[in-house]
mmCIF file of C-alpha atoms in Angstrom:
data_model
loop_
_atom_site.group_PDB
_atom_site.id
_atom_site.type_symbol
_atom_site.label_atom_id
_atom_site.label_comp_id
_atom_site.label_asym_id
_atom_site.label_seq_id
_atom_site.Cartn_x
_atom_site.Cartn_y
_atom_site.Cartn_z
ATOM 1 C CA MET N 26 11.301 4.252 -44.660
ATOM 2 C CA ARG N 27 11.829 4.419 -41.170
ATOM 3 C CA SER N 28 15.684 2.565 -39.681
ATOM 4 C CA SER N 29 14.566 0.571 -36.310
ATOM 5 C CA VAL N 30 17.385 1.033 -33.225
ATOM 6 C CA LEU N 31 17.757 -2.002 -31.553
ATOM 7 C CA SER N 32 17.715 -1.229 -27.711
ATOM 8 C CA ALA N 33 20.996 -1.944 -25.355
ATOM 9 C CA SER N 34 18.354 -2.516 -22.620
ATOM 10 C CA PRO N 35 18.344 -6.228 -21.053
ATOM 11 C CA THR N 36 14.766 -5.835 -20.554
ATOM 12 C CA ARG N 37 11.658 -3.999 -22.361
ATOM 13 C CA LEU N 38 10.514 -2.697 -18.740
ATOM 14 C CA ARG N 39 11.537 0.888 -18.288
ATOM 15 C CA PRO N 40 12.994 2.343 -14.239
ATOM 16 C CA ALA N 41 9.618 4.212 -14.630
ATOM 17 C CA ASP N 42 7.593 0.966 -15.497
ATOM 18 C CA LEU N 43 10.145 -0.557 -11.946
ATOM 19 C CA LEU N 44 8.951 1.982 -9.856
ATOM 20 C CA ARG N 45 4.921 1.355 -10.948
ATOM 21 C CA LEU N 46 5.732 -1.996 -9.635
ATOM 22 C CA THR N 47 7.401 -1.128 -6.199
ATOM 23 C CA ASP N 48 4.946 1.395 -5.391
ATOM 24 C CA GLU N 49 1.918 -1.409 -6.239
ATOM 25 C CA GLY N 50 3.363 -4.120 -4.670
ATOM 26 C CA ALA N 51 4.143 -1.314 -1.267
ATOM 27 C CA GLU N 52 0.901 -0.670 -1.440
ATOM 28 C CA ASP N 53 -0.111 -4.511 -1.486
ATOM 29 C CA VAL N 54 1.937 -5.566 1.426
ATOM 30 C CA LEU N 55 0.971 -2.748 3.469
ATOM 31 C CA ALA N 56 -2.945 -3.342 2.261
ATOM 32 C CA GLY N 57 -1.950 -7.313 3.742
ATOM 33 C CA ARG N 58 -2.369 -8.982 0.392
ATOM 34 C CA TYR N 59 1.152 -10.645 1.407
ATOM 35 C CA ASP N 60 0.323 -11.107 4.776
ATOM 36 C CA HIS N 61 0.889 -15.033 4.238
ATOM 37 C CA LEU N 62 4.428 -14.610 3.178
ATOM 38 C CA LEU N 63 5.415 -12.200 6.492
ATOM 39 C CA PRO N 64 7.266 -13.982 9.500
ATOM 40 C CA SER N 65 4.474 -16.424 10.521
ATOM 41 C CA ASP N 66 5.183 -14.947 14.128
ATOM 42 C CA GLY N 67 5.367 -12.114 13.583
ATOM 43 C CA LEU N 68 8.321 -10.198 14.557
ATOM 44 C CA TRP N 69 10.533 -9.091 11.856
ATOM 45 C CA PRO N 70 14.267 -10.396 12.835
ATOM 46 C CA THR N 71 17.026 -7.657 14.309
ATOM 47 C CA GLU N 72 19.877 -9.158 13.914
ATOM 48 C CA LYS N 73 19.682 -9.898 10.409
ATOM 49 C CA ARG N 74 18.144 -8.708 7.036
ATOM 50 C CA TRP N 75 15.204 -10.436 5.874
ATOM 51 C CA ALA N 76 13.619 -10.860 2.440
ATOM 52 C CA VAL N 77 10.444 -12.162 0.464
ATOM 53 C CA ARG N 78 10.121 -12.583 -3.195
ATOM 54 C CA LEU N 79 6.889 -11.441 -3.869
ATOM 55 C CA LEU N 80 6.190 -11.973 -7.357
ATOM 56 C CA ALA N 81 8.150 -13.709 -10.233
ATOM 57 C CA ASP N 82 8.081 -13.949 -14.109
ATOM 58 C CA ASP N 83 10.554 -13.965 -16.419
ATOM 59 C CA GLU N 84 10.655 -10.469 -17.048
ATOM 60 C CA VAL N 85 10.559 -9.469 -13.461
ATOM 61 C CA ASP N 86 11.188 -10.209 -9.190
ATOM 62 C CA LEU N 87 9.701 -8.371 -6.820
ATOM 63 C CA TRP N 88 10.742 -8.670 -3.411
ATOM 64 C CA LEU N 89 9.466 -7.362 0.262
ATOM 65 C CA ILE N 90 12.901 -6.727 2.378
ATOM 66 C CA SER N 91 13.629 -5.706 5.487
ATOM 67 C CA TRP N 92 16.547 -3.853 7.059
ATOM 68 C CA VAL N 93 18.113 -4.060 10.520
ATOM 69 C CA ALA N 94 20.740 -1.176 11.681
ATOM 70 C CA ASP N 95 24.468 -1.332 10.934
ATOM 71 C CA ILE N 96 24.019 -4.582 8.380
ATOM 72 C CA ALA N 97 25.533 -2.782 4.746
ATOM 73 C CA THR N 98 24.589 -4.360 1.472
ATOM 74 C CA GLU N 99 28.659 -3.883 0.418
ATOM 75 C CA LEU N 100 29.145 -1.688 -2.480
ATOM 76 C CA HIS N 101 27.365 -3.751 -5.304
ATOM 77 C CA ASP N 102 25.803 -3.531 -8.850
ATOM 78 C CA HIS N 103 22.829 -5.825 -10.219
ATOM 79 C CA ALA N 104 24.891 -6.848 -13.179
ATOM 80 C CA GLY N 105 22.375 -7.333 -16.083
ATOM 81 C CA SER N 106 19.476 -6.180 -14.044
ATOM 82 C CA LEU N 107 17.837 -2.683 -14.129
ATOM 83 C CA GLY N 108 16.196 -2.314 -10.387
ATOM 84 C CA ALA N 109 14.372 0.170 -8.165
ATOM 85 C CA LEU N 110 12.840 0.419 -5.071
ATOM 86 C CA THR N 111 9.680 1.883 -3.118
ATOM 87 C CA VAL N 112 10.645 2.875 0.616
ATOM 88 C CA LEU N 113 7.433 1.627 2.569
ATOM 89 C CA SER N 114 8.719 2.344 6.281
ATOM 90 C CA GLY N 115 11.762 4.013 8.373
ATOM 91 C CA ALA N 116 14.506 4.992 5.777
ATOM 92 C CA LEU N 117 17.461 3.684 3.977
ATOM 93 C CA SER N 118 20.920 5.467 2.965
ATOM 94 C CA GLU N 119 22.346 5.052 0.087
ATOM 95 C CA PHE N 120 25.851 5.274 -0.736
ATOM 96 C CA ARG N 121 26.253 5.250 -4.735
ATOM 97 C CA TRP N 122 29.951 5.040 -6.621
ATOM 98 C CA ASN N 123 28.859 8.725 -9.488
ATOM 99 C CA GLY N 124 32.792 8.234 -10.830
ATOM 100 C CA ARG N 125 34.787 10.087 -8.238
ATOM 101 C CA GLU N 126 33.022 9.351 -5.082
ATOM 102 C CA LEU N 127 30.697 7.975 -3.177
ATOM 103 C CA ARG N 128 27.478 9.866 -2.505
ATOM 104 C CA ARG N 129 25.047 9.750 -0.016
ATOM 105 C CA ARG N 130 20.996 9.786 -0.132
ATOM 106 C CA THR N 131 18.505 9.279 2.678
ATOM 107 C CA LEU N 132 15.095 8.031 1.486
ATOM 108 C CA ALA N 133 12.283 7.959 3.901
ATOM 109 C CA ALA N 134 9.177 6.219 3.699
ATOM 110 C CA GLY N 135 7.298 6.632 0.131
ATOM 111 C CA ASP N 136 10.654 7.654 -1.252
ATOM 112 C CA GLN N 137 11.105 5.852 -4.983
ATOM 113 C CA ALA N 138 14.775 4.999 -6.487
ATOM 114 C CA SER N 139 15.598 3.705 -9.919
ATOM 115 C CA PHE N 140 19.191 1.856 -11.080
ATOM 116 C CA PRO N 141 19.756 1.941 -14.150
ATOM 117 C CA LEU N 142 22.348 -0.565 -15.542
ATOM 118 C CA GLY N 143 26.246 0.122 -14.137
ATOM 119 C CA TRP N 144 24.814 1.695 -10.907
ATOM 120 C CA VAL N 145 26.780 0.537 -8.127
ATOM 121 C CA HIS N 146 25.722 1.837 -4.434
ATOM 122 C CA ASP N 147 25.849 0.426 -1.129
ATOM 123 C CA VAL N 148 22.058 0.107 1.266
ATOM 124 C CA VAL N 149 22.321 0.698 4.761
ATOM 125 C CA ARG N 150 19.084 1.005 6.965
ATOM 126 C CA ALA N 151 19.388 4.824 7.659
ATOM 127 C CA PRO N 152 20.155 6.171 12.006
ATOM 128 C CA ALA N 153 16.512 7.725 13.232
ATOM 129 C CA ALA N 154 18.558 10.627 13.126
ATOM 130 C CA ALA N 155 19.866 11.425 10.023
ATOM 131 C CA ALA N 156 16.295 10.399 8.467
ATOM 132 C CA GLY N 157 14.770 12.705 10.540
ATOM 133 C CA ILE N 158 12.483 10.710 11.657
ATOM 134 C CA SER N 159 11.596 10.640 15.859
ATOM 135 C CA GLY N 160 10.322 7.481 17.000
ATOM 136 C CA PRO N 161 11.793 3.562 16.264
ATOM 137 C CA LEU N 162 12.127 2.471 12.249
ATOM 138 C CA ASP N 163 11.570 -0.721 13.009
ATOM 139 C CA PRO N 164 10.482 -2.428 10.719
ATOM 140 C CA THR N 165 12.471 -0.663 7.897
ATOM 141 C CA LEU N 166 10.953 -2.403 4.960
ATOM 142 C CA SER N 167 11.337 -1.623 1.478
ATOM 143 C CA VAL N 168 9.887 -3.489 -1.959
ATOM 144 C CA HIS N 169 13.191 -3.709 -4.779
ATOM 145 C CA ALA N 170 12.107 -4.682 -8.530
ATOM 146 C CA TYR N 171 14.760 -6.225 -10.588
ATOM 147 C CA SER N 172 14.269 -6.694 -14.371
ATOM 148 C CA PRO N 173 15.247 -8.897 -15.890
ATOM 149 C CA PRO N 174 14.910 -11.261 -12.835
ATOM 150 C CA LEU N 175 18.692 -10.490 -10.383
ATOM 151 C CA THR N 176 20.785 -13.687 -11.850
ATOM 152 C CA ALA N 177 24.553 -12.159 -10.771
ATOM 153 C CA MET N 178 25.727 -9.468 -8.659
ATOM 154 C CA SER N 179 29.431 -7.576 -8.580
ATOM 155 C CA TYR N 180 30.684 -6.711 -5.683
ATOM 156 C CA TYR N 181 33.365 -3.885 -4.830
ATOM 157 C CA GLU N 182 36.163 -1.297 -3.131
ATOM 158 C CA VAL N 183 36.968 2.144 -3.583
ATOM 159 C CA THR N 184 40.596 2.349 -4.167
ATOM 160 C CA GLY N 185 43.547 4.387 -2.306
ATOM 161 C CA HIS N 186 43.373 6.286 -5.529
ATOM 162 C CA GLY N 187 39.607 6.673 -6.078
ATOM 163 C CA THR N 188 38.668 4.370 -8.629
ATOM 164 C CA LEU N 189 36.454 1.018 -7.734
ATOM 165 C CA ARG N 190 38.031 -1.928 -7.921
ATOM 166 C CA ARG N 191 35.949 -5.164 -8.472
ATOM 167 C CA THR N 192 36.712 -7.801 -5.770
ATOM 168 C CA ARG N 193 34.102 -10.524 -6.566
ATOM 169 C CA SER N 194 31.194 -11.220 -8.782
ATOM 170 C CA VAL N 195 28.551 -13.655 -7.559
ATOM 171 C CA LEU N 196 25.588 -15.800 -9.197
ATOM 172 C CA THR N 197 22.469 -15.076 -6.899
ATOM 173 C CA ASP N 198 19.135 -14.917 -6.848
ATOM 174 C CA GLN N 199 18.847 -12.646 -3.889
ATOM 175 C CA PRO N 200 18.302 -9.383 -3.943
ATOM 176 C CA GLU N 201 20.947 -6.153 -2.073
ATOM 177 C CA GLY N 202 23.381 -8.707 -2.106
ATOM 178 C CA GLU N 203 23.349 -11.736 0.173
ATOM 179 C CA LEU N 204 21.028 -11.988 3.216
ATOM 180 C CA GLU N 205 22.440 -13.012 6.891
#
């Protein structure tokens, strides 16, 4: 007789499933299937981040986010949700807490990343030079998935002792921090 092990995951979806969903969402955006949700004047915001929910059900939220220069999300987690993203255009810099320090990685168009429970990071549009990109980064777009759908986020600061301190937690269904 086999013993069953209860999953500690808050969702039946795995990081690989979320990566597949963000990849498919990115393909749908590029194919024009979500054009009706994009800015009506055809101009992407240049002063603040912009986001639109592409899909929402009981298991997952899928978002398209437009990033602007110099506006970071702040160091945060996604509370009880797993996450993933696919970069459509431009590039993003992610600063992830590894338990001792913030580690930076750059994600360029076509790159993907997933975020397990407890992942604490800050995300910002990468400068062209850091991304190894010549030419404009506008718009910098990414598709994000959260499962279960996002309901809360906690924000952190790195202390002078090299540890994280939670500064606040908020109830939200907005991706990657409050949008400006």
